[in-house]
Every structure is written in C-alpha cells, then in structure tokens.
CSV table of C-alpha atoms and ligand atoms in Angstrom, one decimal:
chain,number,residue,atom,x,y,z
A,1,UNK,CA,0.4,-24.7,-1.4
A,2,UNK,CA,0.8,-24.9,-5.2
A,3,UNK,CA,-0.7,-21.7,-7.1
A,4,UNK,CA,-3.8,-23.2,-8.6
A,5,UNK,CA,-5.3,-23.9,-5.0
A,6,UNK,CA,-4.7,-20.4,-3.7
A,7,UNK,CA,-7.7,-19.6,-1.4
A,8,UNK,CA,-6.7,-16.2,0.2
A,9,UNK,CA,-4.3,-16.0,3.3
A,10,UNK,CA,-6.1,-17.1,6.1
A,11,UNK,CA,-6.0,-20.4,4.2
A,12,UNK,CA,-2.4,-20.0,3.5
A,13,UNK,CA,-1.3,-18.8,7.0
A,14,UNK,CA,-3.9,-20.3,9.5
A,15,UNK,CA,-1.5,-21.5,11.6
A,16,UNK,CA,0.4,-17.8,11.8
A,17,UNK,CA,-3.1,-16.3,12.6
A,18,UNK,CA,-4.6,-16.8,16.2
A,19,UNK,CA,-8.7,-17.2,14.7
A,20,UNK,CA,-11.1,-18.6,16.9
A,21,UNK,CA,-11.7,-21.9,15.3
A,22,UNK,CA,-14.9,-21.8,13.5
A,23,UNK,CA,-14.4,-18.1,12.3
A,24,UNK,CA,-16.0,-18.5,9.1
A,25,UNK,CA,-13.4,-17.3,6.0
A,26,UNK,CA,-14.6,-14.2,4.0
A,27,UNK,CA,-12.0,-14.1,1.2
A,28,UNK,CA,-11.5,-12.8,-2.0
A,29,UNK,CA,-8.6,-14.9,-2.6
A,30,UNK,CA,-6.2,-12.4,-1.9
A,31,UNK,CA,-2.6,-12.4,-1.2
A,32,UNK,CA,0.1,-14.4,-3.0
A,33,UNK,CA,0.7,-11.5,-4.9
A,34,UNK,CA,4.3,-11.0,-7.2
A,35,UNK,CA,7.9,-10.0,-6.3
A,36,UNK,CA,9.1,-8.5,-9.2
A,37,UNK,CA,13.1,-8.1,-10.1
A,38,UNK,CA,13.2,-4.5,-11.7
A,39,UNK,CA,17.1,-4.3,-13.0
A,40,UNK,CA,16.3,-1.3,-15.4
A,41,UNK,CA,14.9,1.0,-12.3
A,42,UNK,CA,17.6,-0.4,-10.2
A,43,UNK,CA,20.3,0.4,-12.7
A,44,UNK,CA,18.4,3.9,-12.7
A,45,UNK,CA,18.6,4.9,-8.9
A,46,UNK,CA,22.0,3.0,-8.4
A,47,UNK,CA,24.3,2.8,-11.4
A,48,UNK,CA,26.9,0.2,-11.2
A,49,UNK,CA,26.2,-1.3,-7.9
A,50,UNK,CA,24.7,-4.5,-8.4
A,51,UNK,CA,21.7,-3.5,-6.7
A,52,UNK,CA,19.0,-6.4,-6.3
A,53,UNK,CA,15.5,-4.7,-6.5
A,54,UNK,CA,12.5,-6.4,-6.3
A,55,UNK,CA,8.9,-5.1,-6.4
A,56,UNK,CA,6.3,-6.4,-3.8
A,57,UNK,CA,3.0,-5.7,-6.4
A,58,UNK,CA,0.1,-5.6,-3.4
A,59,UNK,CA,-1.8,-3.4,-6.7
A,60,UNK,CA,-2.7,-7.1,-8.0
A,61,UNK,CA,-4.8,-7.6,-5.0
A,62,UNK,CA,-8.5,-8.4,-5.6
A,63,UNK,CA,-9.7,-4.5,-4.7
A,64,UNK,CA,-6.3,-3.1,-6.1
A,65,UNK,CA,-4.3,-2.4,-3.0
A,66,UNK,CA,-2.1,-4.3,0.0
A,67,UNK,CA,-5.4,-3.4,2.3
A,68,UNK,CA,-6.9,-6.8,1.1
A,69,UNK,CA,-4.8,-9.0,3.2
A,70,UNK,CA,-5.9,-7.1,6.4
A,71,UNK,CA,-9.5,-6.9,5.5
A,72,UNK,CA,-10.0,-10.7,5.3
A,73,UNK,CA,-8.9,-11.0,8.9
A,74,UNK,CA,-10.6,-8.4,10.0
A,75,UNK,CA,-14.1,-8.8,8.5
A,76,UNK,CA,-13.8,-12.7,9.3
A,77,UNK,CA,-13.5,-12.3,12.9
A,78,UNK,CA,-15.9,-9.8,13.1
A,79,UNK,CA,-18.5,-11.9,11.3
A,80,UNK,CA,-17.8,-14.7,13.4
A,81,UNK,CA,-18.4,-12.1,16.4
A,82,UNK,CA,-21.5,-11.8,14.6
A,83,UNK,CA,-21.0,-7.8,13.6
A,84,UNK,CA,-23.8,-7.0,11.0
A,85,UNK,CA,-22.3,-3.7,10.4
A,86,UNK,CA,-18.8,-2.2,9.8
A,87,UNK,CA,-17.2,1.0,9.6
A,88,UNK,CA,-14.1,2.9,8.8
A,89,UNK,CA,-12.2,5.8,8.0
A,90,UNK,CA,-10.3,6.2,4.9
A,91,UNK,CA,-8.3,8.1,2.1
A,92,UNK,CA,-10.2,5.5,0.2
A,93,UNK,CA,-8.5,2.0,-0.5
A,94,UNK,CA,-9.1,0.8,3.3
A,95,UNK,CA,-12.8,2.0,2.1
A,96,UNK,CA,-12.6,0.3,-0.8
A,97,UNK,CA,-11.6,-2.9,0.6
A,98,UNK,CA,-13.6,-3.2,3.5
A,99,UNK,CA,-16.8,-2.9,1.1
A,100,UNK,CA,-15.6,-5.3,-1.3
A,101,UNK,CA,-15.4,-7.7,2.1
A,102,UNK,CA,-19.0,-6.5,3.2
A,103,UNK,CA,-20.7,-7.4,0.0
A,104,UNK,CA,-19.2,-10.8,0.1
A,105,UNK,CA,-19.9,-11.4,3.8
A,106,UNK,CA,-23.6,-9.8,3.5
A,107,UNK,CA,-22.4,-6.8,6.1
A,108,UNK,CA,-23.6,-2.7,6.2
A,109,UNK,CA,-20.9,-1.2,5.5
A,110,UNK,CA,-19.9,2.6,5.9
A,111,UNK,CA,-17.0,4.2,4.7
A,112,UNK,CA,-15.9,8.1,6.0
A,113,UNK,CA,-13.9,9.6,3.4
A,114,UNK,CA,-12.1,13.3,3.2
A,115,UNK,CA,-14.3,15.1,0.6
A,116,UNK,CA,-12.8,15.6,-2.6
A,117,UNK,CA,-9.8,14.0,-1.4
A,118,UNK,CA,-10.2,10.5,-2.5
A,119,UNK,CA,-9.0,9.6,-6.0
A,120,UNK,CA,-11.2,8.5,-8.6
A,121,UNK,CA,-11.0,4.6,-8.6
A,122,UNK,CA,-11.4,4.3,-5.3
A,123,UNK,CA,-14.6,6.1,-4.8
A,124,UNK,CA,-16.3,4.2,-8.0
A,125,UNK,CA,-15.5,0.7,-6.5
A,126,UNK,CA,-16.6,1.9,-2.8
A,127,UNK,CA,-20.5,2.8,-3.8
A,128,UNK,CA,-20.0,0.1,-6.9
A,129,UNK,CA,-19.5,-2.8,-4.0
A,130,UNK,CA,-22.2,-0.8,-2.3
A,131,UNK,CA,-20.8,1.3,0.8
A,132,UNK,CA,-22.6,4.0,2.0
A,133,UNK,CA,-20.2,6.9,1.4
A,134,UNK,CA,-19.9,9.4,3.9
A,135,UNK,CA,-17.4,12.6,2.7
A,136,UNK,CA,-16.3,14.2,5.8
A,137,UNK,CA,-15.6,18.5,5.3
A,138,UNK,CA,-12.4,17.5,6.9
A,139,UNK,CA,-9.0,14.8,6.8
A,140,UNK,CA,-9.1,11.6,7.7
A,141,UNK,CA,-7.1,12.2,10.8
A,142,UNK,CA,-10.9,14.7,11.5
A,143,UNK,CA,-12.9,10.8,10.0
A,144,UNK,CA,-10.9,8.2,12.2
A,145,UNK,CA,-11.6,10.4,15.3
A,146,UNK,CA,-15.3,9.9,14.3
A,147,UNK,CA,-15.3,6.5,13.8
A,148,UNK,CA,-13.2,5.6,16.8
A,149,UNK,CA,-15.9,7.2,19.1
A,150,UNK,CA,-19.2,5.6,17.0
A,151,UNK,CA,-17.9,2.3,17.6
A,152,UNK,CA,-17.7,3.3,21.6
A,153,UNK,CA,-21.2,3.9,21.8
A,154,UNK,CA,-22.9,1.4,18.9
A,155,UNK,CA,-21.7,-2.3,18.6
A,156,UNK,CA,-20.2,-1.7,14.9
A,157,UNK,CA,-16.9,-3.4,13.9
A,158,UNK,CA,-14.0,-0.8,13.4
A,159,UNK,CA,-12.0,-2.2,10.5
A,160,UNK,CA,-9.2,0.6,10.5
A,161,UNK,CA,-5.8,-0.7,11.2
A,162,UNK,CA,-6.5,-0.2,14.8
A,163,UNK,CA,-8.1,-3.4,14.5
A,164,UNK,CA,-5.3,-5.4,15.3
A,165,UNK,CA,-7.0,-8.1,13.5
A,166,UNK,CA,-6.1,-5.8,10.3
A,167,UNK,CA,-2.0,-6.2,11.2
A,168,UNK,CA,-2.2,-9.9,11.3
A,169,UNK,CA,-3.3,-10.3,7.8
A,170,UNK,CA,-1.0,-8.2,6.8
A,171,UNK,CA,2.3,-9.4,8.0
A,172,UNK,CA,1.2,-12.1,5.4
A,173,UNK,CA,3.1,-10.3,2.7
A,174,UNK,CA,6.4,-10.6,4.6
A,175,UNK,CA,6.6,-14.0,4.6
A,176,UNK,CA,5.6,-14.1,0.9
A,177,UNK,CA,8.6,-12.0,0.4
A,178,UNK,CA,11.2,-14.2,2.5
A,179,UNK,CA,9.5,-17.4,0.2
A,180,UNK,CA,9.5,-15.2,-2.6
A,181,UNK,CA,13.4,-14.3,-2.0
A,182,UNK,CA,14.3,-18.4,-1.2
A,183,UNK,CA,13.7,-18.6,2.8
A,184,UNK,CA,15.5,-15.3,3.4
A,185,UNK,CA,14.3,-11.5,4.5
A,186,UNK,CA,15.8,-8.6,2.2
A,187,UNK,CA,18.3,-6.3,3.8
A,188,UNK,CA,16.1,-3.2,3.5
A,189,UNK,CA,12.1,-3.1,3.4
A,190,UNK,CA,10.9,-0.1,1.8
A,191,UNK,CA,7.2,1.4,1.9
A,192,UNK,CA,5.4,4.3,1.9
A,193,UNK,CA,3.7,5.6,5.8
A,194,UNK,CA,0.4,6.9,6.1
A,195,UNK,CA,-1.2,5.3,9.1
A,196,UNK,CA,1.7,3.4,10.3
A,197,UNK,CA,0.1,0.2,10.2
A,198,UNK,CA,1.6,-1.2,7.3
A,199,UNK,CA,4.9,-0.9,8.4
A,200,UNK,CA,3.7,-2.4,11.6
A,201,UNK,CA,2.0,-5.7,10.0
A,202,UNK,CA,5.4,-6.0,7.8
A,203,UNK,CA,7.9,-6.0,11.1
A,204,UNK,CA,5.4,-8.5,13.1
A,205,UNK,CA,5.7,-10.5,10.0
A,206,UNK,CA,9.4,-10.7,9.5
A,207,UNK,CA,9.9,-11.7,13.0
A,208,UNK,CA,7.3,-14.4,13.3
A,209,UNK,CA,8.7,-16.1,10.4
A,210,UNK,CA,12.3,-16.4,11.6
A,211,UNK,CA,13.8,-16.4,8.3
A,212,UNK,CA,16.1,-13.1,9.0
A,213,UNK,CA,14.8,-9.6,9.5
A,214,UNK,CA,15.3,-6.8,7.0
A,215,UNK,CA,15.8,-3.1,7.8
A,216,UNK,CA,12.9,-0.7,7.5
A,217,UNK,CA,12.7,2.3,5.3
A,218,UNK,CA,9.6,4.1,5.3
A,219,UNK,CA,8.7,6.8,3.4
A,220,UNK,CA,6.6,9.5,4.5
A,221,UNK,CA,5.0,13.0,1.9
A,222,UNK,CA,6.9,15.8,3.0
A,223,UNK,CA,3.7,17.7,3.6
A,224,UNK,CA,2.8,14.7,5.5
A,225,UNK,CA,5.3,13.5,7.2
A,226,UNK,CA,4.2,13.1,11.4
A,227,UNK,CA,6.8,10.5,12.2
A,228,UNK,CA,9.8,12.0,10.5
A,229,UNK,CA,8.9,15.8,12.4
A,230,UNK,CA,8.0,14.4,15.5
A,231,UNK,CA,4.7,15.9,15.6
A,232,UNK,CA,1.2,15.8,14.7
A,233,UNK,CA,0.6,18.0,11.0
A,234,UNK,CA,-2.4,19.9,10.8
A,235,UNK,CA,-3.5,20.1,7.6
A,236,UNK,CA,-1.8,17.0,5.6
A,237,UNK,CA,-1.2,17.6,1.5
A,238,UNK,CA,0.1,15.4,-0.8
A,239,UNK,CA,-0.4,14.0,-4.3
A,240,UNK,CA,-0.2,11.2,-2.7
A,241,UNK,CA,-3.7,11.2,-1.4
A,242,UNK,CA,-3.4,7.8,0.2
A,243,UNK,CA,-1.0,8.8,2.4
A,244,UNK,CA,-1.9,12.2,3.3
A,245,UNK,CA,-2.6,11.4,7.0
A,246,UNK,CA,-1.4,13.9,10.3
A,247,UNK,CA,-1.9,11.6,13.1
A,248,UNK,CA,-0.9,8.2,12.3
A,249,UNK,CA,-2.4,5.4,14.9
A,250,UNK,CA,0.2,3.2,14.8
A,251,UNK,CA,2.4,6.1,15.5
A,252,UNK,CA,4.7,4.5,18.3
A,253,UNK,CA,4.8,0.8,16.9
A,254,UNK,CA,6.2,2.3,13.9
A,255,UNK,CA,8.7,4.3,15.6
A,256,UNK,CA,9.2,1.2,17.4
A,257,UNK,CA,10.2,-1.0,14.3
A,258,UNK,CA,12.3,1.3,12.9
A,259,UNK,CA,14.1,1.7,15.5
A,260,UNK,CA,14.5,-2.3,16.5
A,261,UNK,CA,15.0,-2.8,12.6
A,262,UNK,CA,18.1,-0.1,12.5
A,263,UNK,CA,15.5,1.5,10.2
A,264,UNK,CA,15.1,4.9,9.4
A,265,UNK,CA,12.0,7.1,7.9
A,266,UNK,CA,11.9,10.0,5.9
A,267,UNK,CA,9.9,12.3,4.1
A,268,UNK,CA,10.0,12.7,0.2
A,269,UNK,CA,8.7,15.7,-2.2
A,270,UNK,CA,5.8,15.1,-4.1
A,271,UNK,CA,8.8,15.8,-7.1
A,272,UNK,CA,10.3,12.8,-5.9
A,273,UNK,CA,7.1,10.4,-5.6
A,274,UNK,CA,6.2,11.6,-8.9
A,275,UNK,CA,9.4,11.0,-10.0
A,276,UNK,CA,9.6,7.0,-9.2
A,277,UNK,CA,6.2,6.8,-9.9
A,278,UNK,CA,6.6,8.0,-13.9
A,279,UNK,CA,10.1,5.4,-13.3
A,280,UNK,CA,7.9,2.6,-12.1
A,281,UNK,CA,6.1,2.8,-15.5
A,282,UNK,CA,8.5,3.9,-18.4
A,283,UNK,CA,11.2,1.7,-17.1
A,284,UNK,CA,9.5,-1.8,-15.5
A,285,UNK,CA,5.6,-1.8,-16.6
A,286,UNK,CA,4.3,-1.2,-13.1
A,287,UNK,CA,1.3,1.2,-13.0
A,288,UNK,CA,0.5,2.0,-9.4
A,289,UNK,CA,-1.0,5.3,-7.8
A,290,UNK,CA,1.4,7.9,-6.7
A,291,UNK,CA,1.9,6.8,-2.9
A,292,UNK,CA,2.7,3.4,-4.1
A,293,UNK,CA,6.1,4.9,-5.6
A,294,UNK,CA,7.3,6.7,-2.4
A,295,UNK,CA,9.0,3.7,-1.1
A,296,UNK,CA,11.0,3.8,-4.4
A,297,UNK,CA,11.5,7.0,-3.7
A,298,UNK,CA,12.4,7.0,-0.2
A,299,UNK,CA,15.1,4.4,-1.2
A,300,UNK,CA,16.5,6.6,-4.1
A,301,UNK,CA,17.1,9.3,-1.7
A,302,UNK,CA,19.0,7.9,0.9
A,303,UNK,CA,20.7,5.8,-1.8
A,304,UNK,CA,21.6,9.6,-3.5
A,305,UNK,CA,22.5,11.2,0.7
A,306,UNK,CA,24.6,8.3,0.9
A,307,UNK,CA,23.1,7.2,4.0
A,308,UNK,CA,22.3,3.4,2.0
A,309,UNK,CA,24.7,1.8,0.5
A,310,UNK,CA,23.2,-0.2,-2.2
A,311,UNK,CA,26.0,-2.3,-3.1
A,312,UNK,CA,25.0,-6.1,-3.9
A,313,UNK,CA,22.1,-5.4,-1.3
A,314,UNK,CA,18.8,-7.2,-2.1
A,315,UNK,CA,16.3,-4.6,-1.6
A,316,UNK,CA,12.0,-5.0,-1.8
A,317,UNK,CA,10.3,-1.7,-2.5
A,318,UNK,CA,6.3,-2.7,-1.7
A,319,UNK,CA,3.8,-1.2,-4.3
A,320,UNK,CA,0.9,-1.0,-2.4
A,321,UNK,CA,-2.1,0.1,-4.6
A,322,UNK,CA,-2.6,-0.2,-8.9
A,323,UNK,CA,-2.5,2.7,-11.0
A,324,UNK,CA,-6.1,2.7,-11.8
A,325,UNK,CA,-7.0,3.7,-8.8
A,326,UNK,CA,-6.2,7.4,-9.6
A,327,UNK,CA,-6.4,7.9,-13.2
A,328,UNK,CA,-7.0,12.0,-12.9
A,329,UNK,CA,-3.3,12.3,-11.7
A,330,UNK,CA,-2.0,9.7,-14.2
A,331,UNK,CA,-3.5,11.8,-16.7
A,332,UNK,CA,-2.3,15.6,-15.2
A,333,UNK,CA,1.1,13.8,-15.7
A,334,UNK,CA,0.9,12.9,-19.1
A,335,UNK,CA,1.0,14.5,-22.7
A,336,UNK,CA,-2.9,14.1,-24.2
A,337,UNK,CA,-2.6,11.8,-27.2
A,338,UNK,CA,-1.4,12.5,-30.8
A,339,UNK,CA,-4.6,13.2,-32.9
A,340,UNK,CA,-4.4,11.9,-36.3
A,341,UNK,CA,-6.9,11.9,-39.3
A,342,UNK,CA,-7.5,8.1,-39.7
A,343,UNK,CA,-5.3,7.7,-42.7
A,344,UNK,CA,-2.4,5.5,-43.8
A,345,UNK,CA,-0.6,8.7,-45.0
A,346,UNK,CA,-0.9,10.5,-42.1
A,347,UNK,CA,0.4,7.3,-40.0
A,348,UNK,CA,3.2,6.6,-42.0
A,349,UNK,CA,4.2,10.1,-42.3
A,350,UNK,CA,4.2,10.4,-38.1
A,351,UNK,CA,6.0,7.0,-37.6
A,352,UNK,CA,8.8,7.9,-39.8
A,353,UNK,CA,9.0,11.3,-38.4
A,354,UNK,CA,9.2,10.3,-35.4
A,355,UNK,CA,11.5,7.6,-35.5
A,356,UNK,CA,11.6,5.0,-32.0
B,1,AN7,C1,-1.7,2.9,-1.6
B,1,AN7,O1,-7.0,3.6,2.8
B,1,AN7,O2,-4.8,4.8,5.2
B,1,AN7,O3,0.9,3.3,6.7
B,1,AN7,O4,-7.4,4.7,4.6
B,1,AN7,O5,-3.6,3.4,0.4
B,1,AN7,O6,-0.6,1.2,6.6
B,1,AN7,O7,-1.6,3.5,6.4
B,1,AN7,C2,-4.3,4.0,3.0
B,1,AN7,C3,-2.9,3.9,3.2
B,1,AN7,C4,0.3,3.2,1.5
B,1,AN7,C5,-0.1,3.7,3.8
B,1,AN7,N1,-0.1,3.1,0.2
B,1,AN7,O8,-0.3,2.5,4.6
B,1,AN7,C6,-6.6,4.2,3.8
B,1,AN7,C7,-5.2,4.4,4.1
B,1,AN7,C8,-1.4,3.1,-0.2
B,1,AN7,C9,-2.3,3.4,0.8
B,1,AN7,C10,-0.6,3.5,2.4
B,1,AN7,C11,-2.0,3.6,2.1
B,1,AN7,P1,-0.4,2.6,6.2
C-alpha cells in the first residue's frame, strides 16, 4: 500500500484480521504511524555502543495514542453485531478513543474514568467527541470491575482490551515495525504496562508475521507495578496516570510473553519516567505524556544494571500517547516563560546575555 492510499488498518491488514466479511469499517485512518531513529537519546542512555534506537510514535494516531489501532477493530465488529451502545473503563486514552470511534459510527458511548485522575487532554476530547463521562470515586481497576458486570446484564459492547477484538488491531503496529526496520523484528521491544494488553497485541503480532521475534521489555510505575511484585496493588500512583492500573486483565498473557520472548519487566520511578520523558523532548523533538517515556526508561535502566547489553542491538522504544494529552504535568515540569517588555532593547539585551 503506498502512503497516499492509507485507509486505516483493517484496510491494511484484512487478511491478518479474522472479520466477519461484511463487517462494515469504522476508521479514522489510523495506524501507519512513524519509526523514528533517535541517535542523540541513544548516544545519551548508551554512550559508545552503537546502539540502534528507534521510536514507535503511536502519539501521531488520529485521537493521540496507540489505543486507535484497537478501537477500529473493536467498534467495527461490534457495529456489524449491531451494538448501538459501548462502554469502557479507562485512565482516559482508551476513553478517548472509543468516543472518537462512536461519533464516527453513530454509537452511545460511555466512558468510566477515575475522578480527577485523568489528564487534561484526554478528558476535553472524550465529552468534545461527545461521551458521556462517568468519574468513578475510585481507580480504574474499581471502573473495569463495573463495566465488566454492566455488559453481563445489558447487551452493550465492552471495548476494553478484554475485547479481544482490541488485541488484533493492535498487533498491527508490530508488523509496521518489522516493515519499518526492512522485513526484520528488533532485538528488544520496549513499552510501558498498564493493562497488559498492549504488550499482548505486540507479541501476537511479532509471531503472526514471521519475520523474527524481538525480546520484550515492559516497563511498569513503581507505584504500580502488579506484574513485576507478583501481586495485585491497592491503591495505584503514578505520574504516569495512564498507567496507573493494580489489576491488569491481561495479567497472565503478559507474563506469558515475556516469558516465551526471554523478556523481562520492571518497574521504574516516576524520577526515571520523568527523566526520559524531559530526554524524549530536549534531545529528539518527541513530545508524548509521561507513561509514553517509561519504555525509554525501562530500557535505560537495565541498560545502566547491566542486565542489556546494548551493543549494536536495534532496539524500538513504543511511544504510545502525544504530549498534549497532559499539558498540566508538562507545565509542573517546566520553567514559566521569560517575561519581557516588548522592546528591541530589552530583546537584544537578553539574547546577548544569554548567549545559546
Ligand atoms: C499512553 O486508556 O489503560 O498495557 O484506559 O494510555 O495496553 O494498558 C491506557 C494505557 C501505555 C498501557 N501508554 O497500555 C486506558 C489505558 C499509554 C496508555 C498504556 C496506556 P496497556
């Protein structure tokens, strides 16, 4: 497919996805999105080593996040069910892209959200596309419970990644990579872990394309970090909103791709995440919310424990939402702006004072 006829990836994959025939395609042209070399944040978390990094940029998707590739899937089969309403629970881009897919397919759609816990950008495109917004006095490990039982007991279409149909468009972005990287898988996949599902899409993905299978490294918030304690947390916290989840549903098939990858997950401080994320900015141009940067971050600390060698390895780090989605923390993080009277004086007199 050449790029000016991109139409989404059901279009692109059809054969890789088992749709009924005669699902009709709700799309927002997603996918396609791309790999980005980054030799100056390479060179940062591995001096010397010939490190090949690339950047998987799932923020350039049409809602801002990876959740777009899933949500076409999803809210196509369930239209050609003949659903008229769908739910789900989120820490807001799952929300935010399942009612971007509702307004385009004519669909109610509900969202549950942890109160106060959904950043900024998120909640204006949600009640912009026209959800109804539901803020739960709880986490979204509290909301998916919720919505798992509604659906039990009213026909409405779960669109969490429970919905299996959710994983299939998502292991669309591995094969993007492996064309991306000329017909071959990297030798380590990193990504951040929230509900597991991601990391789940990716590994169905590598393996149905045959074109060699990478390792995994997720990357899970320390305060939120199920898989890497064993055990369900309580009370999730993170800056990383996105991926402040206890209870991850796709607990055991992430466990399961780790392990079948030679993979390995691990939590990161929110020091760390904020670390790679301020990197992923200054040093390449790449913008994303703060859980988008813990697979960078994940990588530069088992590059650091010595548990990855990064020499000559090709290595994809997947940013999974923009930066706009949470300005508040990109603004906590930063210096206000200089204020200046507007005159050539004082300009000139800053710019040589502060020499570049
Ligand atoms: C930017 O939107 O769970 O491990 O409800 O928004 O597949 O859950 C978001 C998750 C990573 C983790 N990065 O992916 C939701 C939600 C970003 C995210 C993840 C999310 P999964």
């Amino acid at each position: 497919m050449n790029k000016h006829s991109w139409q989404g990836v059901i279009r692109a994959y059809r054969d890789y996805l088992p749709l009924p025939a005669g699902t009709p395609i709700v799309s927002l042209n997603e996918g396609n999105t791309p790999l980005i070399q980054a030799d100056r944040l390479a060179e940062q978390i591995a001096p010397g080593a010939g490190l090949r990094l690339f950047l998987k940029y799932e923020g350039l998707n049409p809602t801002g996040s990876f959740k777009d590739r899933g949500m076409t899937v999803a809210v196509s089969q369930a239209c050609g069910e003949g659903a008229k309403t769908i739910i789900c629970a989120s820490t807001g881009n799952t929300a935010a892209s399942a009612a971007a897919y509702a307004a385009r397919a004519g669909l109610r759609c509900l969202v549950l959200v942890p109160e106060g816990k959904i950043a900024l950008g998120k909640l204006a495109a949600c009640l912009a596309y026209g959800a109804e917004v539901i803020a739960i006095d709880g986490s979204f490990d509290a909301a998916l419970e919720l919505v798992r039982e509604i659906v039990a007991r009213h026909s409405i279409a779960l669109v969490n990644s429970v919905n299996p149909w959710r994983l299939q468009g998502q292991k669309t972005a591995a094969f993007e990579i492996c064309d991306q990287l000329g017909g071959r898988a990297p030798d380590w996949h990193c990504l951040p872990v929230g509900n597991a599902g991601n990391i789940t899409a990716y590994w169905i993905g590598y393996q149905e394309y045959g074109q060699g299978l990478p390792r995994l490294l997720g990357g899970q918030a320390a305060g939120a970090a199920p898989l890497v304690r064993g055990e369900v947390v309580k009370k999730p916290e993170s800056i990383a909103t996105a991926i402040r989840i206890g209870n991850p549903a796709r607990w055991h098939e992430a466990m399961r791709a780790l392990d079948e990858s030679g993979g390995m997950v691990a939590a990161v401080g929110d020091e760390e995440i904020l670390q790679s994320w301020k990197w992923l900015a200054s040093l390449e141009g790449l913008f994303v919310e703060p859980a988008s940067a813990t697979g960078v971050a994940v990588l530069h600390q088992q590059i650091r424990q010595g548990e990855i060698d990064p020499g000559g390895k090709t290595v994809v780090c997947v940013l999974t939402g923009h930066g706009l989605k949470d300005p508040d923390m990109a603004l906590q993080q930063a210096a206000a702006p200089r204020r200046l009277p507007a005159t050539m004086a004082a300009l000139e007199d800053y710019l040589l004072r502060r020499p570049s």
